[in-house]
Amino acid sequence: MYDLADVLSDVELSPGTNLLISGPPLTGKRRIALEILANGTRQGEGAIVVTTKDSADKLVTEYEQLVPAIDDAPFGIVDCVTKQRGVGNAEDSSRIKYASSPVDMTGIGIQLSEFLQDFYEARNIKQNRVLLHSVSTLLMYSNVQTVFRFLHVFTGRVQSADGLGLYVIDSTAHEQQTLNTLKQLFDGVIEVKEEDGTQSVRTVGVSTVSN
């Protein structure tokens, strides 16, 4: 089972679960996703981030604030930004692999599979959390049908590896029909809102387990 730490303390999820984290801009969706990921890392689980918005270097710096002992942790990044921008070093390493851009969905899928295989099979880490940040960026570069097909394969890989998949989307950047189409791929949704300066987090379609 996967727990969601202090974010949603009454929720435990079965292996192979994929969750969409949805909300307007500046409501803390990304931070929530990283906290859920980091909670697993602190327990010795594997963590893989597919980043389509921030470089791997920026992500590592932020993640180190949540998991200080990150150098010893099973943590991998698929960076879809650095090569596209043409800035900095983009040589693959054991921790960071690069896709050419957010459009390179085949490359993203291959890099994800390599990390999952390494963690699950080679390193015998059976609990792995995967974060895709963000689905909205993919929709900026490709149509909803292409993104749907990609996510169908992506969520299937997470499910096959008994992982926990987290996918962040900006709920105000897309038509409701697009959101409804994509939601079919997920086992549940974490909805994040801000009301009167206070963050509100609730789940839709997610079974809760009282601790």
CSV table of C-alpha atoms in Angstrom, one decimal:
chain,number,residue,atom,x,y,z
A,1,MET,CA,0.0,0.0,0.0
A,2,TYR,CA,1.0,3.6,-0.6
A,3,ASP,CA,0.3,6.3,1.9
A,4,LEU,CA,0.0,10.0,1.1
A,5,ALA,CA,1.8,11.4,4.2
A,6,ASP,CA,0.5,14.5,5.8
A,7,VAL,CA,-1.2,15.6,2.6
A,8,LEU,CA,-4.0,13.1,3.0
A,9,SER,CA,-3.4,11.1,6.1
A,10,ASP,CA,-6.5,9.0,5.8
A,11,VAL,CA,-5.7,7.7,2.3
A,12,GLU,CA,-3.9,4.5,1.5
A,13,LEU,CA,-3.6,3.3,-2.1
A,14,SER,CA,-3.2,-0.1,-3.7
A,15,PRO,CA,-0.1,-0.7,-5.9
A,16,GLY,CA,-0.7,0.3,-9.5
A,17,THR,CA,-2.8,3.3,-8.7
A,18,ASN,CA,-2.7,6.4,-10.9
A,19,LEU,CA,-3.9,9.8,-9.5
A,20,LEU,CA,-4.5,13.1,-11.3
A,21,ILE,CA,-3.7,16.2,-9.2
A,22,SER,CA,-5.8,19.0,-10.5
A,23,GLY,CA,-6.3,22.6,-9.6
A,24,PRO,CA,-5.9,26.2,-10.7
A,25,PRO,CA,-2.4,27.9,-10.9
A,26,LEU,CA,-0.6,28.9,-7.7
A,27,THR,CA,-2.6,26.6,-5.4
A,28,GLY,CA,0.3,24.3,-4.5
A,29,LYS,CA,-0.4,21.3,-6.7
A,30,ARG,CA,3.3,20.7,-7.6
A,31,ARG,CA,4.3,21.0,-3.9
A,32,ILE,CA,1.7,18.5,-2.9
A,33,ALA,CA,2.9,16.1,-5.6
A,34,LEU,CA,6.5,16.4,-4.5
A,35,GLU,CA,5.6,15.9,-0.8
A,36,ILE,CA,3.8,12.7,-1.6
A,37,LEU,CA,6.8,11.6,-3.7
A,38,ALA,CA,9.3,12.6,-0.9
A,39,ASN,CA,7.3,10.7,1.7
A,40,GLY,CA,8.0,7.5,-0.2
A,41,THR,CA,11.7,8.4,-0.7
A,42,ARG,CA,12.1,8.8,3.0
A,43,GLN,CA,10.7,5.2,3.4
A,44,GLY,CA,13.2,3.8,1.0
A,45,GLU,CA,10.8,3.7,-2.0
A,46,GLY,CA,11.9,4.6,-5.5
A,47,ALA,CA,11.0,8.0,-7.0
A,48,ILE,CA,10.9,9.0,-10.6
A,49,VAL,CA,10.0,12.5,-11.9
A,50,VAL,CA,9.2,13.3,-15.5
A,51,THR,CA,9.6,17.0,-15.7
A,52,THR,CA,8.3,19.0,-18.7
A,53,LYS,CA,8.5,22.4,-17.0
A,54,ASP,CA,11.7,22.6,-14.9
A,55,SER,CA,15.2,21.4,-15.5
A,56,ALA,CA,16.6,18.5,-13.6
A,57,ASP,CA,19.1,20.7,-11.8
A,58,LYS,CA,16.2,22.9,-10.4
A,59,LEU,CA,14.2,19.9,-9.4
A,60,VAL,CA,17.1,18.3,-7.6
A,61,THR,CA,17.7,21.5,-5.6
A,62,GLU,CA,14.1,21.6,-4.5
A,63,TYR,CA,13.9,17.9,-3.7
A,64,GLU,CA,16.9,18.1,-1.5
A,65,GLN,CA,15.0,20.4,0.7
A,66,LEU,CA,12.4,17.6,1.3
A,67,VAL,CA,14.9,14.7,1.3
A,68,PRO,CA,18.3,15.8,2.5
A,69,ALA,CA,19.9,12.4,2.0
A,70,ILE,CA,18.9,12.3,-1.7
A,71,ASP,CA,22.4,11.2,-2.8
A,72,ASP,CA,21.7,7.8,-1.3
A,73,ALA,CA,18.1,7.5,-2.4
A,74,PRO,CA,16.7,5.7,-5.5
A,75,PHE,CA,15.7,8.9,-7.3
A,76,GLY,CA,15.6,9.4,-11.1
A,77,ILE,CA,14.6,12.3,-13.3
A,78,VAL,CA,13.5,12.3,-17.0
A,79,ASP,CA,14.3,15.9,-18.0
A,80,CYS,CA,12.3,17.0,-21.1
A,81,VAL,CA,13.4,20.7,-20.8
A,82,THR,CA,17.2,21.0,-20.9
A,83,LYS,CA,17.8,19.7,-24.4
A,84,GLN,CA,15.0,21.7,-25.9
A,85,ARG,CA,16.4,24.9,-24.4
A,86,GLY,CA,19.9,24.1,-25.4
A,87,VAL,CA,21.3,25.3,-22.2
A,88,GLY,CA,23.7,23.3,-19.9
A,89,ASN,CA,24.9,19.8,-20.0
A,90,ALA,CA,22.5,17.1,-21.2
A,91,GLU,CA,24.5,13.9,-20.9
A,92,ASP,CA,22.5,11.0,-19.4
A,93,SER,CA,23.6,9.7,-16.0
A,94,SER,CA,22.4,7.1,-13.5
A,95,ARG,CA,20.2,9.7,-12.0
A,96,ILE,CA,19.1,11.9,-14.9
A,97,LYS,CA,18.0,11.0,-18.4
A,98,TYR,CA,17.1,13.4,-21.1
A,99,ALA,CA,14.3,13.5,-23.6
A,100,SER,CA,14.6,15.9,-26.5
A,101,SER,CA,11.4,17.9,-25.6
A,102,PRO,CA,7.9,17.4,-24.2
A,103,VAL,CA,6.9,16.3,-27.7
A,104,ASP,CA,9.3,13.3,-27.6
A,105,MET,CA,6.8,11.0,-26.0
A,106,THR,CA,8.5,7.9,-27.3
A,107,GLY,CA,11.7,9.0,-25.7
A,108,ILE,CA,10.0,9.9,-22.4
A,109,GLY,CA,8.4,6.4,-22.3
A,110,ILE,CA,11.7,4.7,-22.9
A,111,GLN,CA,13.5,6.6,-20.2
A,112,LEU,CA,10.7,6.0,-17.7
A,113,SER,CA,10.7,2.2,-18.5
A,114,GLU,CA,14.5,2.1,-18.0
A,115,PHE,CA,14.2,3.7,-14.5
A,116,LEU,CA,11.3,1.4,-13.5
A,117,GLN,CA,13.2,-1.6,-14.7
A,118,ASP,CA,16.4,-0.6,-12.8
A,119,PHE,CA,14.5,0.1,-9.6
A,120,TYR,CA,12.1,-2.8,-9.7
A,121,GLU,CA,14.2,-5.5,-11.2
A,122,ALA,CA,17.9,-4.7,-10.8
A,123,ARG,CA,17.7,-3.0,-7.4
A,124,ASN,CA,14.7,-5.0,-6.1
A,125,ILE,CA,12.7,-1.9,-5.1
A,126,LYS,CA,9.1,-3.0,-5.3
A,127,GLN,CA,7.5,0.3,-4.2
A,128,ASN,CA,8.1,3.2,-6.7
A,129,ARG,CA,6.4,6.5,-7.0
A,130,VAL,CA,6.3,8.3,-10.4
A,131,LEU,CA,5.4,12.0,-10.9
A,132,LEU,CA,4.6,13.6,-14.3
A,133,HIS,CA,4.8,17.4,-14.1
A,134,SER,CA,2.9,18.4,-16.0
A,135,VAL,CA,0.2,17.1,-18.2
A,136,SER,CA,-0.7,20.7,-19.1
A,137,THR,CA,2.7,21.2,-20.7
A,138,LEU,CA,2.1,18.1,-22.9
A,139,LEU,CA,-1.2,19.6,-24.0
A,140,MET,CA,0.6,22.8,-25.1
A,141,TYR,CA,2.6,20.9,-27.6
A,142,SER,CA,0.3,18.1,-28.7
A,143,ASN,CA,-3.4,17.5,-29.2
A,144,VAL,CA,-5.6,15.7,-26.6
A,145,GLN,CA,-5.8,12.5,-28.6
A,146,THR,CA,-2.0,12.2,-28.7
A,147,VAL,CA,-1.6,13.0,-25.0
A,148,PHE,CA,-4.4,10.5,-24.2
A,149,ARG,CA,-2.6,7.7,-26.0
A,150,PHE,CA,0.7,8.6,-24.4
A,151,LEU,CA,-0.8,8.7,-20.9
A,152,HIS,CA,-2.7,5.4,-21.5
A,153,VAL,CA,0.7,3.7,-22.1
A,154,PHE,CA,2.4,5.7,-19.3
A,155,THR,CA,-0.3,4.8,-16.6
A,156,GLY,CA,-0.2,1.2,-17.8
A,157,ARG,CA,3.6,1.0,-17.2
A,158,VAL,CA,3.1,2.4,-13.7
A,159,GLN,CA,0.3,-0.1,-13.0
A,160,SER,CA,2.4,-3.0,-14.3
A,161,ALA,CA,5.2,-2.1,-12.0
A,162,ASP,CA,2.9,-1.9,-9.0
A,163,GLY,CA,3.8,1.8,-8.7
A,164,LEU,CA,2.0,4.9,-7.6
A,165,GLY,CA,1.5,7.5,-10.4
A,166,LEU,CA,0.9,11.2,-9.8
A,167,TYR,CA,0.0,13.5,-12.7
A,168,VAL,CA,-0.3,17.3,-12.3
A,169,ILE,CA,-2.7,19.4,-14.5
A,170,ASP,CA,-3.8,23.0,-14.4
A,171,SER,CA,-7.6,22.7,-14.3
A,172,THR,CA,-8.3,26.2,-15.7
A,173,ALA,CA,-6.0,25.9,-18.7
A,174,HIS,CA,-8.1,23.3,-20.6
A,175,GLU,CA,-11.7,22.8,-21.7
A,176,GLN,CA,-13.9,20.7,-19.5
A,177,GLN,CA,-14.2,18.1,-22.3
A,178,THR,CA,-10.4,17.7,-22.3
A,179,LEU,CA,-10.3,17.2,-18.6
A,180,ASN,CA,-13.2,14.7,-18.7
A,181,THR,CA,-11.5,12.8,-21.4
A,182,LEU,CA,-8.2,12.5,-19.6
A,183,LYS,CA,-9.8,11.7,-16.2
A,184,GLN,CA,-10.9,8.4,-17.6
A,185,LEU,CA,-7.3,7.2,-17.4
A,186,PHE,CA,-7.0,7.7,-13.7
A,187,ASP,CA,-8.2,5.8,-10.6
A,188,GLY,CA,-9.0,9.1,-8.8
A,189,VAL,CA,-8.4,12.8,-8.6
A,190,ILE,CA,-6.8,15.0,-5.9
A,191,GLU,CA,-8.5,18.4,-6.3
A,192,VAL,CA,-6.5,21.4,-5.0
A,193,LYS,CA,-8.1,24.8,-4.4
A,194,GLU,CA,-7.5,27.9,-2.5
A,195,GLU,CA,-10.3,29.6,-0.7
A,196,ASP,CA,-9.8,32.8,1.4
A,197,GLY,CA,-6.1,32.2,1.4
A,198,THR,CA,-6.4,28.6,2.7
A,199,GLN,CA,-5.4,25.6,0.7
A,200,SER,CA,-8.2,23.0,0.3
A,201,VAL,CA,-7.4,19.4,-0.8
A,202,ARG,CA,-9.9,16.7,-1.4
A,203,THR,CA,-10.1,13.4,-3.3
A,204,VAL,CA,-12.6,12.3,-5.9
A,205,GLY,CA,-13.0,8.6,-6.6
A,206,VAL,CA,-10.2,7.6,-4.1
A,207,SER,CA,-10.9,5.0,-1.4
A,208,THR,CA,-9.9,6.2,2.1
A,209,VAL,CA,-8.6,3.9,4.8
A,210,SER,CA,-8.8,5.1,8.4
A,211,ASN,CA,-5.5,4.9,10.2
